[in-house]
Coordinates of C-alpha atoms and ligand atoms in Angstrom, one line a residue:
M1 CA 47.1 85.9 -95.1
Q2 CA 47.2 82.4 -96.5
P3 CA 50.1 80.4 -95.0
T4 CA 52.8 79.3 -97.5
T5 CA 52.5 75.7 -98.5
L6 CA 55.6 73.5 -99.0
S7 CA 54.9 73.4 -102.7
E8 CA 54.9 77.2 -103.0
Y9 CA 58.1 77.3 -100.8
L10 CA 59.8 74.7 -103.0
A11 CA 58.9 76.6 -106.2
R12 CA 60.8 79.6 -104.8
N13 CA 63.7 77.9 -103.0
A14 CA 64.6 74.5 -104.4
G15 CA 66.4 75.9 -107.5
E16 CA 65.8 72.8 -109.6
A17 CA 62.4 71.3 -110.6
A18 CA 63.8 67.8 -110.1
L19 CA 64.9 68.6 -106.5
S20 CA 61.6 70.2 -105.7
D21 CA 59.9 67.0 -107.0
L22 CA 62.2 64.8 -104.8
I23 CA 61.5 66.9 -101.7
E24 CA 57.7 66.7 -102.5
R25 CA 58.0 63.0 -102.8
I26 CA 59.9 62.7 -99.4
A27 CA 57.1 64.9 -97.9
S28 CA 54.5 62.6 -99.4
A29 CA 56.2 59.6 -97.8
C30 CA 56.1 61.3 -94.4
W31 CA 52.2 61.7 -94.5
P32 CA 51.5 58.0 -94.6
I33 CA 54.4 57.3 -92.2
S34 CA 52.8 59.8 -89.8
D35 CA 49.5 58.0 -90.1
L36 CA 51.1 54.6 -89.5
V37 CA 52.9 55.9 -86.4
N38 CA 49.6 57.4 -85.0
A39 CA 47.8 54.1 -85.6
S40 CA 50.6 51.7 -84.7
A41 CA 48.9 50.2 -81.6
L42 CA 45.6 49.9 -83.3
A43 CA 47.1 48.2 -86.3
G44 CA 49.2 45.8 -84.2
H45 CA 52.4 47.4 -85.4
Q46 CA 54.2 47.7 -82.1
G47 CA 56.8 45.3 -80.8
S48 CA 59.6 43.9 -82.9
T49 CA 59.9 41.7 -86.0
D50 CA 62.4 38.7 -86.3
E51 CA 64.4 40.8 -88.8
I52 CA 67.8 42.4 -88.1
N53 CA 68.9 45.5 -90.0
P54 CA 72.4 46.2 -91.3
Q55 CA 73.4 47.7 -87.9
G56 CA 72.5 44.5 -86.1
E57 CA 69.4 46.0 -84.6
V58 CA 66.1 44.2 -84.4
Q59 CA 63.7 45.9 -86.8
K60 CA 60.3 47.2 -85.8
P61 CA 57.4 46.5 -88.2
L62 CA 57.2 50.2 -89.0
D63 CA 60.9 50.4 -89.8
I64 CA 60.2 48.1 -92.7
L65 CA 56.9 49.7 -93.8
A66 CA 58.4 53.2 -93.6
D67 CA 61.3 52.1 -95.8
E68 CA 58.9 50.6 -98.4
I69 CA 57.0 53.9 -98.4
F70 CA 60.2 55.9 -99.0
V71 CA 61.3 53.7 -101.8
R72 CA 57.8 53.7 -103.5
S73 CA 57.4 57.5 -103.2
C74 CA 61.0 58.6 -104.2
S75 CA 62.0 56.1 -106.8
A76 CA 59.9 57.8 -109.5
N77 CA 62.0 60.9 -109.4
T78 CA 63.6 61.1 -112.8
N79 CA 66.9 62.5 -111.5
L80 CA 67.4 60.0 -108.7
S81 CA 70.3 57.6 -109.0
A82 CA 70.6 55.8 -105.7
L83 CA 69.0 55.2 -102.3
I84 CA 71.1 54.6 -99.1
S85 CA 68.7 53.4 -96.4
E86 CA 69.4 52.6 -92.8
E87 CA 67.2 49.5 -93.3
V88 CA 69.0 48.1 -96.3
E89 CA 72.5 46.7 -96.4
E90 CA 73.3 47.4 -100.0
I91 CA 72.9 50.7 -101.9
T92 CA 69.8 50.5 -104.1
W93 CA 70.4 51.8 -107.7
V94 CA 67.3 53.3 -109.2
N95 CA 69.1 54.6 -112.3
P96 CA 72.8 54.2 -113.4
A97 CA 75.3 56.6 -111.9
Q98 CA 75.5 59.9 -113.7
T99 CA 77.2 63.1 -112.7
G100 CA 74.8 65.5 -111.0
A101 CA 72.1 62.8 -110.4
Y102 CA 70.7 62.6 -106.9
V103 CA 71.6 60.2 -104.1
L104 CA 69.1 60.0 -101.2
A105 CA 70.4 58.8 -97.9
Y106 CA 67.7 58.3 -95.3
D107 CA 66.6 56.8 -92.1
P108 CA 63.0 56.1 -92.7
L109 CA 62.1 55.8 -89.0
D110 CA 64.7 57.1 -86.5
G111 CA 64.3 56.4 -82.8
S112 CA 61.8 53.6 -83.5
S113 CA 62.3 52.1 -80.0
N114 CA 60.1 55.1 -78.9
L115 CA 57.1 53.8 -80.8
D116 CA 55.9 51.4 -78.2
V117 CA 56.0 54.1 -75.5
D118 CA 54.2 56.6 -77.6
L119 CA 57.0 59.2 -77.8
S120 CA 58.3 61.2 -80.8
V121 CA 60.1 59.4 -83.7
G122 CA 61.1 60.8 -87.0
S123 CA 62.5 60.4 -90.5
I124 CA 65.9 61.9 -91.6
F125 CA 67.2 62.5 -95.1
A126 CA 70.0 64.0 -97.1
V127 CA 70.0 64.7 -100.8
S128 CA 73.4 64.9 -102.6
K129 CA 74.6 65.1 -106.2
L130 CA 76.9 62.4 -107.7
R131 CA 80.4 63.8 -108.2
S132 CA 81.0 61.6 -111.3
D133 CA 79.5 58.9 -113.6
S134 CA 81.2 56.4 -111.4
A135 CA 79.2 54.2 -109.0
E136 CA 82.3 54.3 -106.8
D137 CA 81.5 58.0 -106.0
V138 CA 78.1 57.2 -104.5
L139 CA 78.9 57.9 -100.9
P140 CA 78.5 61.7 -100.5
N141 CA 81.0 64.1 -98.9
G142 CA 79.4 66.9 -96.8
S143 CA 80.1 69.3 -99.8
D144 CA 78.0 67.1 -102.1
L145 CA 74.8 67.7 -100.0
I146 CA 72.3 70.0 -101.6
S147 CA 69.4 69.5 -99.1
S148 CA 68.7 67.9 -95.8
G149 CA 65.7 67.6 -93.5
Y150 CA 63.8 65.5 -91.1
A151 CA 60.1 64.8 -90.3
I152 CA 59.1 64.6 -86.6
Y153 CA 56.1 62.5 -85.7
G154 CA 55.1 64.1 -82.4
P155 CA 52.0 65.8 -81.1
S156 CA 52.1 67.4 -84.6
T157 CA 53.9 66.2 -87.7
M158 CA 56.6 68.6 -88.9
L159 CA 59.0 68.7 -91.8
V160 CA 62.2 70.7 -91.2
L161 CA 64.2 71.5 -94.3
T162 CA 67.3 73.2 -95.5
F163 CA 69.0 73.9 -98.8
G164 CA 72.1 75.0 -96.9
E165 CA 71.4 78.7 -96.2
R166 CA 68.5 78.7 -93.8
V167 CA 66.2 76.3 -92.0
D168 CA 62.5 76.3 -92.2
G169 CA 59.8 74.2 -90.5
F170 CA 56.5 73.1 -91.9
T171 CA 53.6 71.6 -90.0
L172 CA 51.3 68.9 -91.6
D173 CA 47.8 70.2 -91.9
K174 CA 45.7 67.0 -91.9
N175 CA 42.6 68.9 -93.1
T176 CA 44.3 69.8 -96.4
D177 CA 47.0 67.1 -96.4
S178 CA 49.7 69.7 -97.0
F179 CA 52.7 71.0 -95.1
V180 CA 52.5 74.7 -94.3
L181 CA 55.3 77.0 -93.3
T182 CA 54.9 77.6 -89.5
H183 CA 58.5 78.0 -88.3
P184 CA 60.4 80.2 -90.8
H185 CA 64.1 80.8 -90.2
M186 CA 64.8 78.4 -87.4
T187 CA 68.0 79.1 -85.5
V188 CA 70.2 77.6 -82.8
P189 CA 71.1 80.2 -80.2
P190 CA 74.9 80.3 -79.7
H191 CA 74.7 79.8 -75.9
A192 CA 73.1 76.8 -74.3
I193 CA 71.7 76.0 -70.9
E194 CA 70.6 72.5 -71.8
F195 CA 72.5 69.4 -72.8
A196 CA 71.3 66.0 -74.2
I197 CA 73.4 62.9 -73.6
N198 CA 72.7 59.4 -72.5
V199 CA 74.3 59.6 -69.0
S200 CA 74.0 55.9 -68.4
F201 CA 77.2 55.6 -70.5
L202 CA 79.2 58.0 -68.2
R203 CA 81.5 55.2 -67.1
H204 CA 82.5 54.6 -70.8
W205 CA 83.1 58.3 -71.7
D206 CA 86.6 59.7 -72.3
E207 CA 88.1 62.4 -70.0
T208 CA 87.0 65.3 -72.3
I209 CA 83.3 64.4 -72.2
Q210 CA 83.4 63.4 -68.5
S211 CA 84.9 66.8 -67.6
Y212 CA 82.6 68.8 -69.9
I213 CA 79.5 67.3 -68.4
S214 CA 80.9 67.5 -64.9
D215 CA 81.6 71.3 -65.5
C216 CA 78.0 71.8 -66.6
L217 CA 76.6 69.9 -63.6
Q218 CA 78.4 72.2 -61.1
G219 CA 76.1 75.0 -62.0
P220 CA 76.6 78.7 -61.1
D221 CA 79.5 77.9 -58.7
G222 CA 81.4 75.7 -61.2
P223 CA 83.5 76.8 -64.2
R224 CA 80.5 77.4 -66.5
Q225 CA 79.0 79.8 -64.0
K226 CA 75.4 78.8 -64.9
S227 CA 72.9 76.0 -64.4
F228 CA 72.3 73.5 -67.1
N229 CA 69.2 71.4 -67.6
M230 CA 69.3 67.9 -69.2
R231 CA 67.0 66.1 -71.6
W232 CA 67.4 62.8 -73.4
M233 CA 64.7 61.6 -75.7
A234 CA 66.6 58.6 -77.2
S235 CA 65.3 59.9 -80.5
M236 CA 67.8 62.0 -82.4
V237 CA 65.1 63.8 -84.3
A238 CA 63.3 64.8 -81.2
D239 CA 66.5 65.9 -79.4
V240 CA 67.7 68.0 -82.4
H241 CA 64.2 69.4 -82.9
R242 CA 64.2 70.7 -79.3
I243 CA 67.6 72.3 -79.9
L244 CA 66.3 74.1 -83.0
I245 CA 63.3 75.3 -81.0
R246 CA 64.9 76.4 -77.7
G247 CA 68.6 75.8 -78.0
G248 CA 71.1 73.3 -76.4
V249 CA 73.7 70.8 -77.3
F250 CA 73.4 67.1 -78.3
L251 CA 76.2 64.6 -77.7
Y252 CA 76.6 61.0 -78.7
P253 CA 80.3 60.7 -78.3
V254 CA 82.7 57.9 -79.1
D255 CA 83.3 56.0 -75.9
A256 CA 85.0 52.9 -74.5
D257 CA 81.9 50.8 -75.4
N258 CA 81.3 52.0 -78.9
H259 CA 84.8 52.9 -80.2
L260 CA 85.4 49.8 -82.2
A261 CA 82.3 50.7 -84.2
G262 CA 83.5 54.3 -84.5
G263 CA 80.6 55.7 -82.4
N264 CA 76.9 55.0 -82.4
L265 CA 75.1 57.2 -84.8
R266 CA 75.3 56.7 -88.6
L267 CA 77.2 59.3 -90.7
L268 CA 75.3 59.5 -93.9
Y269 CA 71.6 59.4 -92.7
E270 CA 71.8 60.7 -89.2
A271 CA 75.0 62.8 -88.5
M272 CA 75.5 64.6 -91.9
P273 CA 71.9 65.7 -92.5
M274 CA 71.6 66.9 -88.9
A275 CA 74.9 68.7 -89.2
M276 CA 73.8 70.5 -92.4
I277 CA 70.6 71.6 -90.7
V278 CA 72.3 72.7 -87.5
E279 CA 75.0 74.6 -89.3
A280 CA 72.5 76.3 -91.6
A281 CA 70.7 77.4 -88.4
G282 CA 73.9 79.0 -87.0
G283 CA 75.0 76.1 -84.8
G284 CA 78.1 73.8 -84.8
A285 CA 78.4 70.1 -85.6
T286 CA 81.6 68.2 -85.0
D287 CA 82.8 64.6 -84.4
G288 CA 85.0 66.2 -81.6
H289 CA 87.9 66.9 -83.9
I290 CA 86.6 68.1 -87.3
P291 CA 83.3 69.3 -88.6
L292 CA 80.9 66.5 -89.2
L293 CA 80.5 67.7 -92.8
D294 CA 84.2 67.0 -93.4
V295 CA 84.1 63.4 -92.2
A296 CA 84.7 61.1 -95.2
A297 CA 82.4 58.2 -95.7
A298 CA 84.1 54.9 -96.5
T299 CA 81.0 52.7 -96.1
P300 CA 77.2 53.3 -96.3
H301 CA 76.5 52.5 -92.7
Q302 CA 79.6 54.1 -91.2
R303 CA 79.2 55.4 -87.6
T304 CA 80.6 58.5 -86.1
P305 CA 80.7 60.4 -82.8
V306 CA 78.2 63.4 -82.9
I307 CA 78.4 66.7 -81.0
L308 CA 76.0 69.4 -82.4
G309 CA 74.0 72.4 -81.3
A310 CA 75.0 75.7 -79.7
R311 CA 78.2 76.9 -81.3
E312 CA 79.7 78.0 -78.0
E313 CA 79.4 74.4 -76.7
T314 CA 80.6 72.6 -79.8
D315 CA 83.6 75.0 -80.0
L316 CA 84.4 74.4 -76.3
I317 CA 84.3 70.6 -76.7
R318 CA 86.4 70.7 -79.9
A319 CA 89.0 72.9 -78.2
A320 CA 89.0 70.5 -75.2
Y321 CA 89.7 67.6 -77.5
S322 CA 92.5 69.4 -79.3
Ligands
F6P1 O1 70.2 55.8 -83.9 C1 69.0 55.6 -83.4 C2 68.8 56.3 -82.1 O2 67.5 55.9 -81.6 C3 68.9 57.8 -82.1 O3 67.7 58.4 -82.7 C4 69.1 58.2 -80.7 O4 69.7 59.5 -80.5 C5 69.9 57.1 -80.2 O5 69.7 56.0 -81.1 C6 69.6 56.7 -78.8 O6 70.5 55.8 -78.4 P1 70.5 55.2 -76.9 O7 69.4 54.3 -76.8 O8 71.9 54.5 -76.8 O9 70.4 56.3 -75.9

């Protein structure tokens, strides 16, 4: 049987032709980005530029190129109103605000510090609908999201996509230059035996996170009565992808070091899209207190604590905080 292509899948599942077109455009941005990632050493695209992005981070050459590719590919969508990019301080208005028009929030190249060490990086995106004709309403709430996804540039390039009810994964077939459905109905198992957190910040964590991780580390003789494994890719896409494939929980909590900024990861183009995906796959996603999809955005580059993955773990952490 012929595998289902992304185009065939979108025709059946996207609901609106304009949304299908926008997802196709995002996918078409991911092919050249995947090629650029593969060839980054050959093309002299490793190392850093002299530019600083809105988060105060030094940009990699591919951060900038990937952003340009997203803008070029997606701006031609006739229903697109605005772009919110990790790499651009201000919101880019492609068309005037109009109720129901799309807003695309995206991180064109997440985890880009992994490029120079040849580890997986990705692109993350969320599509929402404008609540009104007012430009003031451009920052989406979780309930405004109509689709989210990510591309992972690893040993293969995959696109993982949700419209809110299920999560499906497509692999880029470089022979035909098309994404084909290889991972239908991705799920996050409710129980975890693996956690992902940057342990070097242990001294900054609050008591809740310290005691959660300490309980996991005590293994079968501790309160969790089982052994936990640990992984940290320093690439949110790669860590979340692993959780969608084999389970686990991901934590980037607020801590004594990052609390003034409100956390580390960005709400609109990291936390919210991943929360939508993980929830559609049966997992949980919280800032520690409320669901990530209920966190209100006040600024385009707002940060938030992120805890997502196996529901048993996210519920446990939320209960411990309360
Ligand atoms: O926000 C960018 C990012 O690279 C994420 O993809 C990743 O989860 C995180 O930062 C890694 O942060 P750290 O280097 O502090 O472990």
